[in-house]
mmCIF file of C-alpha atoms in Angstrom:
data_model
loop_
_atom_site.group_PDB
_atom_site.id
_atom_site.type_symbol
_atom_site.label_atom_id
_atom_site.label_comp_id
_atom_site.label_asym_id
_atom_site.label_seq_id
_atom_site.Cartn_x
_atom_site.Cartn_y
_atom_site.Cartn_z
ATOM 1 C CA UNK A 187 77.038 101.125 100.723
ATOM 2 C CA UNK A 188 80.070 100.471 102.893
ATOM 3 C CA UNK A 189 81.026 103.318 105.212
ATOM 4 C CA UNK A 190 84.332 103.752 107.034
ATOM 5 C CA UNK A 191 84.111 106.054 110.041
ATOM 6 C CA UNK A 192 86.812 108.131 111.710
ATOM 7 C CA UNK A 193 86.664 110.787 114.419
ATOM 8 C CA UNK A 194 86.045 114.103 112.627
ATOM 9 C CA UNK A 195 88.488 115.985 114.810
ATOM 10 C CA UNK A 196 90.846 115.497 117.747
ATOM 11 C CA UNK A 197 93.062 117.844 119.711
ATOM 12 C CA UNK A 198 96.296 116.889 121.455
ATOM 13 C CA UNK A 199 98.974 118.804 123.336
ATOM 14 C CA UNK A 200 102.591 118.771 122.135
ATOM 15 C CA UNK A 201 104.370 115.773 123.619
ATOM 16 C CA UNK A 202 101.123 113.987 124.294
ATOM 17 C CA UNK A 203 99.658 110.767 122.952
ATOM 18 C CA UNK A 204 96.555 110.416 120.795
ATOM 19 C CA UNK A 205 94.802 107.472 119.145
ATOM 20 C CA UNK A 206 92.770 107.792 115.961
ATOM 21 C CA UNK A 207 90.377 104.998 115.052
ATOM 22 C CA UNK A 208 88.837 103.577 111.878
ATOM 23 C CA UNK A 209 85.600 101.597 111.965
ATOM 24 C CA UNK A 210 83.776 99.652 109.263
ATOM 25 C CA UNK A 211 79.995 99.573 108.798
ATOM 26 C CA UNK A 212 80.326 95.870 107.930
ATOM 27 C CA UNK A 213 81.554 94.914 111.400
ATOM 28 C CA UNK A 214 84.844 94.461 113.199
ATOM 29 C CA UNK A 215 87.983 95.499 111.343
ATOM 30 C CA UNK A 216 90.529 92.696 111.119
ATOM 31 C CA UNK A 217 93.899 92.333 109.456
ATOM 32 C CA UNK A 218 92.040 90.998 106.402
ATOM 33 C CA UNK A 219 91.019 94.587 105.689
ATOM 34 C CA UNK A 220 94.717 95.566 105.393
ATOM 35 C CA UNK A 221 94.262 98.955 107.110
ATOM 36 C CA UNK A 222 96.392 101.727 105.669
ATOM 37 C CA UNK A 223 96.892 105.169 107.193
ATOM 38 C CA UNK A 224 97.762 108.405 105.405
ATOM 39 C CA UNK A 225 98.681 111.902 106.523
ATOM 40 C CA UNK A 226 97.704 114.917 104.437
ATOM 41 C CA UNK A 227 98.737 118.518 104.969
ATOM 42 C CA UNK A 228 97.055 121.451 103.182
ATOM 43 C CA UNK A 229 97.842 121.632 99.491
ATOM 44 C CA UNK A 230 99.820 118.391 99.510
ATOM 45 C CA UNK A 231 99.249 114.869 98.286
ATOM 46 C CA UNK A 232 98.581 112.247 100.951
ATOM 47 C CA UNK A 233 101.635 110.642 102.498
ATOM 48 C CA UNK A 234 101.515 106.952 103.372
ATOM 49 C CA UNK A 235 102.294 106.168 107.025
ATOM 50 C CA UNK A 236 101.137 102.613 107.829
ATOM 51 C CA UNK A 237 100.155 99.599 105.713
ATOM 52 C CA UNK A 238 98.626 96.203 106.512
ATOM 53 C CA UNK A 239 97.624 97.269 110.023
ATOM 54 C CA UNK A 240 101.026 97.686 111.692
ATOM 55 C CA UNK A 241 103.774 98.100 109.096
ATOM 56 C CA UNK A 242 105.580 101.421 108.751
ATOM 57 C CA UNK A 243 106.962 102.881 105.562
ATOM 58 C CA UNK A 244 110.647 103.758 105.525
ATOM 59 C CA UNK A 245 109.996 107.455 106.133
ATOM 60 C CA UNK A 246 107.367 107.012 108.840
ATOM 61 C CA UNK A 247 108.587 108.475 112.144
ATOM 62 C CA UNK A 248 108.871 106.021 115.017
ATOM 63 C CA UNK A 249 106.239 107.905 117.035
ATOM 64 C CA UNK A 250 103.509 106.627 114.661
ATOM 65 C CA UNK A 251 102.167 103.112 115.221
ATOM 66 C CA UNK A 252 99.250 101.087 113.873
ATOM 67 C CA UNK A 253 97.156 98.435 115.584
ATOM 68 C CA UNK A 254 93.721 96.862 115.960
ATOM 69 C CA UNK A 255 91.772 98.123 118.941
ATOM 70 C CA UNK A 256 88.287 97.079 120.000
ATOM 71 C CA UNK A 257 87.215 95.993 116.520
ATOM 72 C CA UNK A 258 88.693 99.033 114.823
ATOM 73 C CA UNK A 259 91.955 99.914 113.153
ATOM 74 C CA UNK A 260 93.939 102.439 115.161
ATOM 75 C CA UNK A 261 96.758 104.903 114.604
ATOM 76 C CA UNK A 262 98.601 106.057 117.712
ATOM 77 C CA UNK A 263 100.906 109.055 117.853
ATOM 78 C CA UNK A 264 103.189 109.099 120.891
ATOM 79 C CA UNK A 265 105.143 112.249 121.707
ATOM 80 C CA UNK A 266 103.189 114.410 119.283
ATOM 81 C CA UNK A 267 105.105 117.130 117.473
ATOM 82 C CA UNK A 268 103.660 120.418 116.135
ATOM 83 C CA UNK A 269 104.337 119.203 112.590
ATOM 84 C CA UNK A 270 101.924 116.308 113.140
ATOM 85 C CA UNK A 271 99.002 118.711 112.793
ATOM 86 C CA UNK A 272 97.260 117.419 109.658
ATOM 87 C CA UNK A 273 94.360 115.409 108.304
ATOM 88 C CA UNK A 274 94.652 111.647 108.731
ATOM 89 C CA UNK A 275 92.838 109.106 106.580
ATOM 90 C CA UNK A 276 92.454 105.377 106.934
ATOM 91 C CA UNK A 277 91.679 103.047 104.029
ATOM 92 C CA UNK A 278 90.210 99.544 104.227
ATOM 93 C CA UNK A 279 90.203 96.796 101.598
ATOM 94 C CA UNK A 280 86.912 95.158 100.640
ATOM 95 C CA UNK A 281 88.049 92.476 98.229
ATOM 96 C CA UNK A 282 88.595 94.774 95.270
ATOM 97 C CA UNK A 283 87.683 98.370 95.934
ATOM 98 C CA UNK A 284 89.163 100.290 98.832
ATOM 99 C CA UNK A 285 87.123 102.620 101.003
ATOM 100 C CA UNK A 286 88.618 105.631 102.733
ATOM 101 C CA UNK A 287 87.369 107.007 105.991
ATOM 102 C CA UNK A 288 86.144 110.577 106.138
ATOM 103 C CA UNK A 289 89.364 111.716 107.784
ATOM 104 C CA UNK A 290 90.371 113.032 111.202
ATOM 105 C CA UNK A 291 91.582 116.607 111.553
ATOM 106 C CA UNK A 292 94.289 116.522 114.225
ATOM 107 C CA UNK A 293 95.045 119.782 115.968
ATOM 108 C CA UNK A 294 98.198 120.129 118.068
ATOM 109 C CA UNK A 295 97.534 122.805 120.676
ATOM 110 C CA UNK B 83 113.670 107.145 91.369
ATOM 111 C CA UNK B 84 110.028 106.081 91.094
ATOM 112 C CA UNK B 85 107.715 108.948 90.158
ATOM 113 C CA UNK B 86 104.091 109.327 89.105
ATOM 114 C CA UNK B 87 102.719 112.356 87.259
ATOM 115 C CA UNK B 88 99.111 113.055 86.341
ATOM 116 C CA UNK B 89 98.198 114.919 83.144
ATOM 117 C CA UNK B 90 95.025 115.939 81.370
ATOM 118 C CA UNK B 91 92.548 118.786 80.892
ATOM 119 C CA UNK B 92 91.788 120.902 83.920
ATOM 120 C CA UNK B 93 88.299 121.781 82.688
ATOM 121 C CA UNK B 94 85.631 119.408 81.387
ATOM 122 C CA UNK B 95 82.084 120.237 80.358
ATOM 123 C CA UNK B 96 79.117 118.524 82.014
ATOM 124 C CA UNK B 97 78.025 115.279 80.302
ATOM 125 C CA UNK B 98 81.418 114.925 78.597
ATOM 126 C CA UNK B 99 84.236 112.453 79.343
ATOM 127 C CA UNK B 100 87.065 113.198 81.753
ATOM 128 C CA UNK B 101 90.355 111.688 80.558
ATOM 129 C CA UNK B 102 93.520 111.589 82.635
ATOM 130 C CA UNK B 103 96.862 109.852 82.281
ATOM 131 C CA UNK B 104 99.415 108.922 84.917
ATOM 132 C CA UNK B 105 102.962 108.644 83.600
ATOM 133 C CA UNK B 106 105.131 106.328 85.643
ATOM 134 C CA UNK B 107 108.925 106.505 85.691
ATOM 135 C CA UNK B 108 111.365 104.290 87.531
ATOM 136 C CA UNK B 109 109.356 101.059 87.276
ATOM 137 C CA UNK B 110 107.462 99.200 84.559
ATOM 138 C CA UNK B 111 103.673 99.179 84.764
ATOM 139 C CA UNK B 112 103.797 95.445 84.190
ATOM 140 C CA UNK B 113 106.257 94.696 86.984
ATOM 141 C CA UNK B 114 105.055 91.676 88.888
ATOM 142 C CA UNK B 115 102.666 92.357 91.729
ATOM 143 C CA UNK B 116 102.187 96.052 91.015
ATOM 144 C CA UNK B 117 98.871 97.827 91.389
ATOM 145 C CA UNK B 118 97.945 101.248 90.019
ATOM 146 C CA UNK B 119 95.109 103.339 91.343
ATOM 147 C CA UNK B 120 93.127 106.510 90.818
ATOM 148 C CA UNK B 121 91.950 108.362 93.905
ATOM 149 C CA UNK B 122 90.136 111.687 93.994
ATOM 150 C CA UNK B 123 89.413 114.402 96.516
ATOM 151 C CA UNK B 124 86.596 116.923 96.007
ATOM 152 C CA UNK B 125 87.465 120.422 97.249
ATOM 153 C CA UNK B 126 87.397 120.528 101.047
ATOM 154 C CA UNK B 127 86.389 116.863 101.319
ATOM 155 C CA UNK B 128 87.984 113.472 101.896
ATOM 156 C CA UNK B 129 89.673 110.906 99.692
ATOM 157 C CA UNK B 130 87.706 108.565 97.449
ATOM 158 C CA UNK B 131 89.092 105.466 95.728
ATOM 159 C CA UNK B 132 87.943 105.370 92.095
ATOM 160 C CA UNK B 133 89.555 102.132 91.005
ATOM 161 C CA UNK B 134 92.666 100.011 90.670
ATOM 162 C CA UNK B 135 94.302 98.141 87.804
ATOM 163 C CA UNK B 136 96.778 95.342 88.363
ATOM 164 C CA UNK B 137 99.916 94.604 86.388
ATOM 165 C CA UNK B 138 97.901 91.943 84.526
ATOM 166 C CA UNK B 139 95.186 94.428 83.574
ATOM 167 C CA UNK B 140 92.580 93.239 86.085
ATOM 168 C CA UNK B 141 90.443 96.138 87.264
ATOM 169 C CA UNK B 142 88.505 96.917 90.432
ATOM 170 C CA UNK B 143 86.151 99.883 90.694
ATOM 171 C CA UNK B 144 84.267 101.748 93.393
ATOM 172 C CA UNK B 145 80.729 100.358 92.970
ATOM 173 C CA UNK B 146 79.111 103.791 92.598
ATOM 174 C CA UNK B 147 81.472 104.682 89.731
ATOM 175 C CA UNK B 148 81.737 101.307 88.048
ATOM 176 C CA UNK B 149 79.301 102.167 85.263
ATOM 177 C CA UNK B 150 81.142 105.365 84.318
ATOM 178 C CA UNK B 151 84.834 104.671 84.962
ATOM 179 C CA UNK B 152 87.421 102.843 82.868
ATOM 180 C CA UNK B 153 91.039 102.355 83.909
ATOM 181 C CA UNK B 154 93.527 100.900 81.457
ATOM 182 C CA UNK B 155 97.251 100.332 80.941
ATOM 183 C CA UNK B 156 99.224 101.902 78.091
ATOM 184 C CA UNK B 157 102.424 99.887 78.271
ATOM 185 C CA UNK B 158 103.997 101.622 75.245
ATOM 186 C CA UNK B 159 104.055 104.893 77.182
ATOM 187 C CA UNK B 160 104.306 103.349 80.661
ATOM 188 C CA UNK B 161 101.105 105.177 81.541
ATOM 189 C CA UNK B 162 97.790 104.164 83.005
ATOM 190 C CA UNK B 163 94.675 106.121 82.204
ATOM 191 C CA UNK B 164 91.310 107.027 83.668
ATOM 192 C CA UNK B 165 88.209 107.779 81.652
ATOM 193 C CA UNK B 166 85.091 108.916 83.487
ATOM 194 C CA UNK B 167 82.079 109.558 81.299
ATOM 195 C CA UNK B 168 78.922 111.601 81.767
ATOM 196 C CA UNK B 169 80.577 113.896 84.298
ATOM 197 C CA UNK B 170 78.710 116.353 86.508
ATOM 198 C CA UNK B 171 79.824 119.055 88.916
ATOM 199 C CA UNK B 172 80.059 116.348 91.589
ATOM 200 C CA UNK B 173 83.087 114.962 89.733
ATOM 201 C CA UNK B 174 85.045 118.164 90.331
ATOM 202 C CA UNK B 175 88.058 117.086 92.392
ATOM 203 C CA UNK B 176 91.807 116.753 92.646
ATOM 204 C CA UNK B 177 92.647 113.450 90.997
ATOM 205 C CA UNK B 178 95.648 111.479 92.253
ATOM 206 C CA UNK B 179 97.331 108.407 90.841
ATOM 207 C CA UNK B 180 99.060 106.019 93.233
ATOM 208 C CA UNK B 181 101.169 102.845 93.335
ATOM 209 C CA UNK B 182 100.355 99.792 95.403
ATOM 210 C CA UNK B 183 101.911 96.448 96.210
ATOM 211 C CA UNK B 184 100.508 93.080 97.311
ATOM 212 C CA UNK B 185 99.532 92.500 100.873
ATOM 213 C CA UNK B 186 97.414 95.610 101.059
ATOM 214 C CA UNK B 187 100.315 97.993 100.825
ATOM 215 C CA UNK B 188 99.725 101.443 99.427
ATOM 216 C CA UNK B 189 103.171 102.906 98.868
ATOM 217 C CA UNK B 190 104.330 106.449 99.388
ATOM 218 C CA UNK B 191 104.505 106.916 95.625
ATOM 219 C CA UNK B 192 101.645 109.143 94.588
ATOM 220 C CA UNK B 193 101.331 111.804 91.938
ATOM 221 C CA UNK B 194 101.102 115.419 93.036
ATOM 222 C CA UNK B 195 97.442 115.523 91.963
ATOM 223 C CA UNK B 196 95.635 117.430 89.238
ATOM 224 C CA UNK B 197 92.508 119.539 89.694
ATOM 225 C CA UNK B 198 89.709 118.785 87.267
ATOM 226 C CA UNK B 199 86.763 121.158 87.246
ATOM 227 C CA UNK B 200 83.477 120.205 85.617
ATOM 228 C CA UNK B 201 81.774 123.354 84.380
ATOM 229 C CA UNK B 202 80.216 124.739 81.247
#
C-alpha cells in the first residue's frame, strides 16, 4: 500500500519561513506525481493552494510556493501570517487514484 | 458561479449501502476534460481519496475501496453519485465532492462536506 508522508506538526514564528514536505513510499517525488497542496482550517472544507508542483490557484497568496526538494514535494510559506495556522495536506497522483499525506499541523507562535 | 453540494442520509446502518449525490451548478458534468471526485475525512483524521470519475465516465478508485465503491454520472440532474456498500463504523466520515482538471489540477471547487455516521 502506497504511503505519503508529511511532518505531523511544525511551529513557526509570525513573519518567519517554513517548509513542509511530502514524501512517497514508492521513491522520489517528481512532477509526474502532480503534487497538490491544500489548506484546511477547523470545520471547513479543504482549500486548494498549489497544483502540479508549482502552480498557484488564483486566490493563493503570494507567500505560498511549491517546489520539489530532495526527492520530495515541498510547500514553502514565506512571511508567515497568524491566519496561516491550519492543517496542510499534500496529494500525489499514482496513475489513477490519488493518495493524500497524513497532514501537517502548522502552528504560528 | 461553479458550486458543488453534497446530499444524502446522515446516518447509515452497518452492512447497508451509503449513497451520496453531488449536485454541480455552473458547469456541465460532461464538459471536456473535467474530473469529479469523492474524498472523505474520518473525524479527527486526514483526507482520503475514494475515487474519481471523468467526463467520459471512466472511473478510478482507491484500491482498498474498489470492491465496495461505485461512482457514476447522472447527466440528467448534473449530479455524480457515490455508493459504498457493506459499510462499517470505519466508514464514518465527512464526505466531500470535488472538481478536477487535466494536468493534475485539483481546483478550489469543493462541496462543503456532509457527515455520514455508520451506526445501528
